Amino acid sequence: VFFRPRDQYDSEEYHQLLIRWFQFGVFTPIFRVHGAGTHTEIWNFGMETMNAINTSAITLRYRLLPYIYSGFWEVETRGYTMQRGLIFDFPEDPQLWNVADEFMFGTALLVTPFVSNASSTSREVYFPKGSWINFHTGTSHAGASHVSVQFQLTEAPCFVRAGAILVLGPELQYANEKSPKDLEVRVYKGGDATWVFFEDDGHSSKYQRGSFSKIQFSWRDADRVLTVSDRLGSFPGMDLEKNLCIVFVSEGHGVGVSRAKCDKEVVYSGHALQIAEDLALFA
């Protein structure tokens, strides 16, 4: 964070802006605070500000690590871009050609940050084609439309594409505190979806020599079935089993930063399985 005011530790206006900038940072490739000649640790800005940053931004960033880490596998292997201007994915819509305050983060997340007027809880958003689901409420919005949307100061402003799979990890204090053995799989209905979970040892370059695994998650919207593929590959220290909390997102259900109530809990042992929305399990 740059250009701090002289009263940075006492200014409510600056604290609100700081919270919103942290929320913006969640959806950027590098998430950290810079500073020199001043104390930038978040506890210096008061308990209320620190708690808002922790719950709405830092915890969310850690929970998104499976999504982010897998996305950067795509960056390395096929030249993908995680932080994407909307024209990248929706070039046919001229209303998006000059949009500078919205962007995609990976394939599933539409980010609509508050970059100024931080005290406000509403802003206008132009939604690309398709349908878009508020990450915090589950409310759906039709695409190709301008809509005034609401986000409380404790909510990072983002939407999820209808027809997406968002896999969240556990809450962490630091990135390699524990392996993502427990995964929350949120299914956003409204279209077919495929997403690949990439995993390696998390600290070496051995993945470049084939030491990694991949698991594909697929959702067939017409059949209301989630398929988890056989695991491909392996690496030393890999979890042989994953505990999957399957959540079929709807308005008010499977929303927000905290772990959601599972619609189905499944132990995945590396072999393909299918989970239907009616909670019947078959392989």
mmCIF file of C-alpha atoms in Angstrom:
data_model
loop_
_atom_site.group_PDB
_atom_site.id
_atom_site.type_symbol
_atom_site.label_atom_id
_atom_site.label_comp_id
_atom_site.label_asym_id
_atom_site.label_seq_id
_atom_site.Cartn_x
_atom_site.Cartn_y
_atom_site.Cartn_z
ATOM 1 C CA VAL A 1 0.000 0.000 0.000
ATOM 2 C CA PHE A 2 1.475 3.393 -1.017
ATOM 3 C CA PHE A 3 0.817 7.093 -0.346
ATOM 4 C CA ARG A 4 -0.359 6.728 3.236
ATOM 5 C CA PRO A 5 -1.800 9.815 4.929
ATOM 6 C CA ARG A 6 -0.102 11.285 7.953
ATOM 7 C CA ASP A 7 -2.981 10.107 10.149
ATOM 8 C CA GLN A 8 -2.984 6.586 8.691
ATOM 9 C CA TYR A 9 -3.371 4.870 12.070
ATOM 10 C CA ASP A 10 -6.363 6.976 13.132
ATOM 11 C CA SER A 11 -8.166 7.816 9.902
ATOM 12 C CA GLU A 12 -11.408 5.873 9.500
ATOM 13 C CA GLU A 13 -11.530 6.828 5.828
ATOM 14 C CA TYR A 14 -8.064 5.384 5.247
ATOM 15 C CA HIS A 15 -8.890 2.222 7.221
ATOM 16 C CA GLN A 16 -11.918 1.604 5.004
ATOM 17 C CA LEU A 17 -9.770 2.106 1.913
ATOM 18 C CA LEU A 18 -7.112 -0.205 3.325
ATOM 19 C CA ILE A 19 -9.709 -2.947 3.815
ATOM 20 C CA ARG A 20 -10.954 -2.537 0.249
ATOM 21 C CA TRP A 21 -7.398 -2.590 -1.125
ATOM 22 C CA PHE A 22 -6.664 -5.793 0.753
ATOM 23 C CA GLN A 23 -9.809 -7.293 -0.766
ATOM 24 C CA PHE A 24 -8.616 -6.222 -4.210
ATOM 25 C CA GLY A 25 -5.246 -7.839 -3.463
ATOM 26 C CA VAL A 26 -6.864 -11.226 -2.836
ATOM 27 C CA PHE A 27 -7.395 -11.532 -6.579
ATOM 28 C CA THR A 28 -3.940 -10.496 -7.758
ATOM 29 C CA PRO A 29 -0.978 -12.804 -8.435
ATOM 30 C CA ILE A 30 1.057 -11.479 -5.482
ATOM 31 C CA PHE A 31 -0.717 -10.628 -2.232
ATOM 32 C CA ARG A 32 1.348 -8.653 0.250
ATOM 33 C CA VAL A 33 1.832 -5.205 1.775
ATOM 34 C CA HIS A 34 4.805 -3.043 0.898
ATOM 35 C CA GLY A 35 6.125 -0.276 3.094
ATOM 36 C CA ALA A 36 9.229 1.608 4.150
ATOM 37 C CA GLY A 37 9.734 4.118 6.921
ATOM 38 C CA THR A 38 6.384 3.230 8.465
ATOM 39 C CA HIS A 39 4.735 0.343 10.323
ATOM 40 C CA THR A 40 2.477 -1.585 7.940
ATOM 41 C CA GLU A 41 1.529 -4.536 10.154
ATOM 42 C CA ILE A 42 -2.268 -4.642 10.161
ATOM 43 C CA TRP A 43 -2.596 -4.524 13.963
ATOM 44 C CA ASN A 44 -1.335 -0.939 13.839
ATOM 45 C CA PHE A 45 -4.634 0.116 12.278
ATOM 46 C CA GLY A 46 -6.849 -1.048 15.144
ATOM 47 C CA MET A 47 -8.678 -4.240 16.021
ATOM 48 C CA GLU A 48 -11.759 -3.534 13.898
ATOM 49 C CA THR A 49 -9.708 -2.926 10.760
ATOM 50 C CA MET A 50 -7.459 -5.924 11.434
ATOM 51 C CA ASN A 51 -10.429 -8.245 11.946
ATOM 52 C CA ALA A 52 -12.100 -7.023 8.750
ATOM 53 C CA ILE A 53 -8.899 -7.598 6.752
ATOM 54 C CA ASN A 54 -8.336 -11.019 8.313
ATOM 55 C CA THR A 55 -11.827 -12.355 7.698
ATOM 56 C CA SER A 56 -12.636 -10.781 4.342
ATOM 57 C CA ALA A 57 -9.244 -10.912 2.633
ATOM 58 C CA ILE A 58 -6.485 -12.972 4.259
ATOM 59 C CA THR A 59 -8.666 -15.955 5.176
ATOM 60 C CA LEU A 60 -10.271 -15.891 1.730
ATOM 61 C CA ARG A 61 -6.876 -15.816 0.010
ATOM 62 C CA TYR A 62 -5.732 -18.885 1.934
ATOM 63 C CA ARG A 63 -8.994 -20.727 1.223
ATOM 64 C CA LEU A 64 -8.549 -19.988 -2.488
ATOM 65 C CA LEU A 65 -5.056 -21.516 -2.614
ATOM 66 C CA PRO A 66 -6.138 -24.730 -4.428
ATOM 67 C CA TYR A 67 -7.811 -22.577 -7.101
ATOM 68 C CA ILE A 68 -4.889 -20.152 -7.331
ATOM 69 C CA TYR A 69 -2.125 -22.777 -7.277
ATOM 70 C CA SER A 70 -3.873 -24.836 -9.949
ATOM 71 C CA GLY A 71 -4.359 -21.695 -12.017
ATOM 72 C CA PHE A 72 -0.655 -20.941 -11.948
ATOM 73 C CA TRP A 73 0.046 -24.457 -13.165
ATOM 74 C CA GLU A 74 -1.941 -23.408 -16.225
ATOM 75 C CA VAL A 75 0.108 -20.202 -16.405
ATOM 76 C CA GLU A 76 3.360 -22.171 -16.511
ATOM 77 C CA THR A 77 2.290 -25.000 -18.799
ATOM 78 C CA ARG A 78 0.158 -23.204 -21.380
ATOM 79 C CA GLY A 79 0.789 -19.486 -20.981
ATOM 80 C CA TYR A 80 -2.503 -18.765 -19.233
ATOM 81 C CA THR A 81 -3.156 -15.477 -17.402
ATOM 82 C CA MET A 82 -4.867 -15.546 -14.002
ATOM 83 C CA GLN A 83 -5.724 -11.844 -13.720
ATOM 84 C CA ARG A 84 -7.609 -11.152 -16.929
ATOM 85 C CA GLY A 85 -9.173 -8.072 -18.456
ATOM 86 C CA LEU A 86 -12.754 -8.905 -19.408
ATOM 87 C CA ILE A 87 -11.956 -8.451 -23.081
ATOM 88 C CA PHE A 88 -9.747 -11.568 -22.831
ATOM 89 C CA ASP A 89 -12.738 -13.814 -22.183
ATOM 90 C CA PHE A 90 -15.546 -11.781 -23.766
ATOM 91 C CA PRO A 91 -14.050 -10.016 -26.809
ATOM 92 C CA GLU A 92 -17.361 -10.000 -28.673
ATOM 93 C CA ASP A 93 -19.008 -7.552 -26.229
ATOM 94 C CA PRO A 94 -17.993 -3.953 -27.067
ATOM 95 C CA GLN A 95 -19.343 -2.715 -23.720
ATOM 96 C CA LEU A 96 -16.436 -4.539 -22.052
ATOM 97 C CA TRP A 97 -13.666 -3.145 -24.217
ATOM 98 C CA ASN A 98 -13.013 -0.187 -21.930
ATOM 99 C CA VAL A 99 -14.023 -1.625 -18.562
ATOM 100 C CA ALA A 100 -11.088 -0.957 -16.233
ATOM 101 C CA ASP A 101 -12.576 -1.689 -12.801
ATOM 102 C CA GLU A 102 -13.678 -5.310 -13.248
ATOM 103 C CA PHE A 103 -11.645 -8.369 -14.187
ATOM 104 C CA MET A 104 -11.616 -12.136 -14.183
ATOM 105 C CA PHE A 105 -9.389 -14.024 -11.766
ATOM 106 C CA GLY A 106 -9.032 -17.431 -13.325
ATOM 107 C CA THR A 107 -11.934 -19.003 -15.151
ATOM 108 C CA ALA A 108 -14.570 -18.776 -12.412
ATOM 109 C CA LEU A 109 -14.272 -15.478 -10.539
ATOM 110 C CA LEU A 110 -15.444 -12.049 -11.670
ATOM 111 C CA VAL A 111 -13.877 -9.405 -9.417
ATOM 112 C CA THR A 112 -15.552 -6.015 -8.982
ATOM 113 C CA PRO A 113 -13.336 -4.113 -6.517
ATOM 114 C CA PHE A 114 -13.997 -0.867 -4.705
ATOM 115 C CA VAL A 115 -10.866 1.112 -5.534
ATOM 116 C CA SER A 116 -12.099 4.499 -4.330
ATOM 117 C CA ASN A 117 -14.971 5.840 -2.216
ATOM 118 C CA ALA A 118 -14.315 2.985 0.181
ATOM 119 C CA SER A 119 -17.109 3.974 2.546
ATOM 120 C CA SER A 120 -19.662 3.053 -0.098
ATOM 121 C CA THR A 121 -21.234 -0.404 -0.056
ATOM 122 C CA SER A 122 -22.732 -0.248 -3.545
ATOM 123 C CA ARG A 123 -21.439 0.150 -7.067
ATOM 124 C CA GLU A 124 -22.590 -0.470 -10.611
ATOM 125 C CA VAL A 125 -21.358 -3.601 -12.331
ATOM 126 C CA TYR A 126 -21.644 -4.616 -15.956
ATOM 127 C CA PHE A 127 -21.980 -8.387 -16.150
ATOM 128 C CA PRO A 128 -20.629 -10.284 -19.174
ATOM 129 C CA LYS A 129 -22.813 -12.843 -20.904
ATOM 130 C CA GLY A 130 -24.015 -15.781 -18.842
ATOM 131 C CA SER A 131 -25.151 -15.655 -15.243
ATOM 132 C CA TRP A 132 -23.117 -14.516 -12.246
ATOM 133 C CA ILE A 133 -23.574 -15.557 -8.628
ATOM 134 C CA ASN A 134 -22.674 -13.358 -5.678
ATOM 135 C CA PHE A 135 -20.002 -15.234 -3.714
ATOM 136 C CA HIS A 136 -21.392 -13.996 -0.392
ATOM 137 C CA THR A 137 -25.145 -14.365 -0.914
ATOM 138 C CA GLY A 138 -25.723 -16.815 -3.753
ATOM 139 C CA THR A 139 -27.891 -14.256 -5.564
ATOM 140 C CA SER A 140 -27.774 -14.660 -9.342
ATOM 141 C CA HIS A 141 -27.522 -11.849 -11.906
ATOM 142 C CA ALA A 142 -28.149 -12.113 -15.635
ATOM 143 C CA GLY A 143 -25.347 -11.237 -18.005
ATOM 144 C CA ALA A 144 -25.142 -8.437 -20.575
ATOM 145 C CA SER A 145 -26.665 -6.037 -18.060
ATOM 146 C CA HIS A 146 -25.773 -3.151 -15.756
ATOM 147 C CA VAL A 147 -26.714 -3.794 -12.133
ATOM 148 C CA SER A 148 -26.205 -1.895 -8.884
ATOM 149 C CA VAL A 149 -24.739 -4.409 -6.432
ATOM 150 C CA GLN A 150 -24.160 -4.344 -2.677
ATOM 151 C CA PHE A 151 -21.096 -5.486 -0.736
ATOM 152 C CA GLN A 152 -20.572 -4.765 2.924
ATOM 153 C CA LEU A 153 -17.155 -3.541 4.007
ATOM 154 C CA THR A 154 -16.440 -7.048 5.323
ATOM 155 C CA GLU A 155 -17.160 -8.679 1.937
ATOM 156 C CA ALA A 156 -14.598 -8.933 -0.849
ATOM 157 C CA PRO A 157 -16.572 -7.931 -3.979
ATOM 158 C CA CYS A 158 -16.669 -10.902 -6.360
ATOM 159 C CA PHE A 159 -19.012 -13.133 -8.319
ATOM 160 C CA VAL A 160 -18.755 -16.701 -9.559
ATOM 161 C CA ARG A 161 -19.677 -17.764 -13.064
ATOM 162 C CA ALA A 162 -22.795 -19.954 -13.238
ATOM 163 C CA GLY A 163 -21.447 -23.241 -14.526
ATOM 164 C CA ALA A 164 -18.286 -23.308 -12.438
ATOM 165 C CA ILE A 165 -16.570 -25.447 -9.828
ATOM 166 C CA LEU A 166 -14.714 -23.633 -7.060
ATOM 167 C CA VAL A 167 -12.544 -25.816 -4.808
ATOM 168 C CA LEU A 168 -11.590 -24.230 -1.487
ATOM 169 C CA GLY A 169 -8.987 -25.384 0.994
ATOM 170 C CA PRO A 170 -8.908 -25.117 4.790
ATOM 171 C CA GLU A 171 -8.378 -21.914 6.726
ATOM 172 C CA LEU A 172 -4.631 -21.449 7.245
ATOM 173 C CA GLN A 173 -2.180 -19.260 9.132
ATOM 174 C CA TYR A 174 0.517 -19.750 6.477
ATOM 175 C CA ALA A 175 0.604 -21.426 3.087
ATOM 176 C CA ASN A 176 2.216 -24.762 4.006
ATOM 177 C CA GLU A 177 0.721 -25.063 7.491
ATOM 178 C CA LYS A 178 -1.009 -28.274 6.397
ATOM 179 C CA SER A 179 -1.815 -30.100 3.198
ATOM 180 C CA PRO A 180 -5.217 -29.505 1.586
ATOM 181 C CA LYS A 181 -6.568 -32.908 2.607
ATOM 182 C CA ASP A 182 -9.955 -31.373 3.379
ATOM 183 C CA LEU A 183 -11.449 -29.694 0.320
ATOM 184 C CA GLU A 184 -14.749 -27.877 -0.063
ATOM 185 C CA VAL A 185 -16.092 -28.319 -3.591
ATOM 186 C CA ARG A 186 -18.647 -25.649 -4.434
ATOM 187 C CA VAL A 187 -20.706 -26.352 -7.544
ATOM 188 C CA TYR A 188 -22.301 -23.322 -9.179
ATOM 189 C CA LYS A 189 -25.090 -24.671 -11.334
ATOM 190 C CA GLY A 190 -26.341 -23.136 -14.560
ATOM 191 C CA GLY A 191 -23.931 -24.668 -17.061
ATOM 192 C CA ASP A 192 -21.395 -27.437 -17.559
ATOM 193 C CA ALA A 193 -18.042 -27.013 -15.859
ATOM 194 C CA THR A 194 -14.607 -28.629 -15.777
ATOM 195 C CA TRP A 195 -11.736 -27.755 -13.482
ATOM 196 C CA VAL A 196 -8.393 -29.493 -12.816
ATOM 197 C CA PHE A 197 -6.860 -29.586 -9.333
ATOM 198 C CA PHE A 198 -3.060 -29.521 -9.543
ATOM 199 C CA GLU A 199 -0.928 -30.472 -6.574
ATOM 200 C CA ASP A 200 2.769 -31.028 -5.864
ATOM 201 C CA ASP A 201 5.067 -30.836 -2.844
ATOM 202 C CA GLY A 202 4.535 -27.077 -2.715
ATOM 203 C CA HIS A 203 8.153 -26.025 -2.328
ATOM 204 C CA SER A 204 10.447 -27.575 -4.953
ATOM 205 C CA SER A 205 10.781 -27.632 -8.735
ATOM 206 C CA LYS A 206 10.360 -31.401 -8.912
ATOM 207 C CA TYR A 207 7.012 -30.866 -10.645
ATOM 208 C CA GLN A 208 9.057 -29.944 -13.723
ATOM 209 C CA ARG A 209 10.257 -33.556 -13.753
ATOM 210 C CA GLY A 210 6.773 -35.034 -13.387
ATOM 211 C CA SER A 211 6.412 -35.093 -9.597
ATOM 212 C CA PHE A 212 2.818 -33.862 -9.305
ATOM 213 C CA SER A 213 -0.775 -35.030 -9.437
ATOM 214 C CA LYS A 214 -3.935 -33.840 -11.154
ATOM 215 C CA ILE A 215 -7.597 -34.512 -10.408
ATOM 216 C CA GLN A 216 -10.340 -33.339 -12.770
ATOM 217 C CA PHE A 217 -13.713 -32.192 -11.461
ATOM 218 C CA SER A 218 -16.572 -32.060 -13.982
ATOM 219 C CA TRP A 219 -20.171 -30.963 -13.616
ATOM 220 C CA ARG A 220 -22.918 -31.979 -16.092
ATOM 221 C CA ASP A 221 -25.682 -29.472 -15.549
ATOM 222 C CA ALA A 222 -28.414 -31.335 -17.401
ATOM 223 C CA ASP A 223 -27.801 -34.531 -15.408
ATOM 224 C CA ARG A 224 -26.960 -32.730 -12.135
ATOM 225 C CA VAL A 225 -23.915 -34.967 -11.658
ATOM 226 C CA LEU A 226 -20.439 -34.085 -10.393
ATOM 227 C CA THR A 227 -17.652 -36.394 -11.585
ATOM 228 C CA VAL A 228 -14.255 -36.637 -9.913
ATOM 229 C CA SER A 229 -11.698 -38.370 -12.118
ATOM 230 C CA ASP A 230 -9.021 -40.895 -11.315
ATOM 231 C CA ARG A 231 -5.965 -39.172 -9.919
ATOM 232 C CA LEU A 232 -3.178 -38.816 -12.471
ATOM 233 C CA GLY A 233 0.389 -38.809 -11.196
ATOM 234 C CA SER A 234 1.883 -38.690 -7.724
ATOM 235 C CA PHE A 235 4.552 -37.016 -5.624
ATOM 236 C CA PRO A 236 6.280 -37.780 -2.294
ATOM 237 C CA GLY A 237 4.111 -36.838 0.689
ATOM 238 C CA MET A 238 0.889 -36.784 -1.350
ATOM 239 C CA ASP A 239 -2.363 -37.313 0.545
ATOM 240 C CA LEU A 240 -3.621 -40.727 -0.514
ATOM 241 C CA GLU A 241 -7.129 -39.679 0.476
ATOM 242 C CA LYS A 242 -9.013 -36.390 0.289
ATOM 243 C CA ASN A 243 -12.075 -35.502 2.314
ATOM 244 C CA LEU A 244 -14.465 -33.768 -0.061
ATOM 245 C CA CYS A 245 -17.254 -31.535 1.199
ATOM 246 C CA ILE A 246 -19.606 -31.207 -1.791
ATOM 247 C CA VAL A 247 -21.795 -28.104 -1.823
ATOM 248 C CA PHE A 248 -24.422 -27.347 -4.460
ATOM 249 C CA VAL A 249 -24.609 -23.579 -4.170
ATOM 250 C CA SER A 250 -27.954 -21.811 -4.017
ATOM 251 C CA GLU A 251 -29.130 -18.503 -2.617
ATOM 252 C CA GLY A 252 -28.028 -18.382 1.017
ATOM 253 C CA HIS A 253 -26.361 -21.807 0.868
ATOM 254 C CA GLY A 254 -22.689 -22.513 0.166
ATOM 255 C CA VAL A 255 -21.785 -18.849 0.351
ATOM 256 C CA GLY A 256 -19.171 -16.659 1.976
ATOM 257 C CA VAL A 257 -15.650 -17.203 3.237
ATOM 258 C CA SER A 258 -16.312 -19.728 6.007
ATOM 259 C CA ARG A 259 -16.703 -23.438 5.351
ATOM 260 C CA ALA A 260 -20.232 -24.180 4.175
ATOM 261 C CA LYS A 261 -22.574 -26.919 5.291
ATOM 262 C CA CYS A 262 -21.861 -29.965 3.135
ATOM 263 C CA ASP A 263 -24.580 -31.466 0.952
ATOM 264 C CA LYS A 264 -22.478 -34.608 0.708
ATOM 265 C CA GLU A 265 -19.246 -35.708 2.344
ATOM 266 C CA VAL A 266 -17.089 -38.118 0.356
ATOM 267 C CA VAL A 267 -13.712 -39.736 0.949
ATOM 268 C CA TYR A 268 -11.793 -39.682 -2.333
ATOM 269 C CA SER A 269 -9.062 -42.326 -2.550
ATOM 270 C CA GLY A 270 -7.749 -41.550 -6.036
ATOM 271 C CA HIS A 271 -10.392 -43.469 -7.969
ATOM 272 C CA ALA A 272 -13.144 -41.950 -10.080
ATOM 273 C CA LEU A 273 -16.502 -41.314 -8.494
ATOM 274 C CA GLN A 274 -19.719 -39.471 -9.247
ATOM 275 C CA ILE A 275 -21.985 -37.512 -6.950
ATOM 276 C CA ALA A 276 -25.508 -36.594 -7.957
ATOM 277 C CA GLU A 277 -27.216 -33.508 -6.620
ATOM 278 C CA ASP A 278 -29.902 -35.673 -5.045
ATOM 279 C CA LEU A 279 -27.052 -36.935 -2.820
ATOM 280 C CA ALA A 280 -27.068 -40.459 -4.252
ATOM 281 C CA LEU A 281 -23.488 -41.675 -4.616
ATOM 282 C CA PHE A 282 -22.491 -44.048 -7.373
ATOM 283 C CA ALA A 283 -19.174 -45.026 -8.974
#
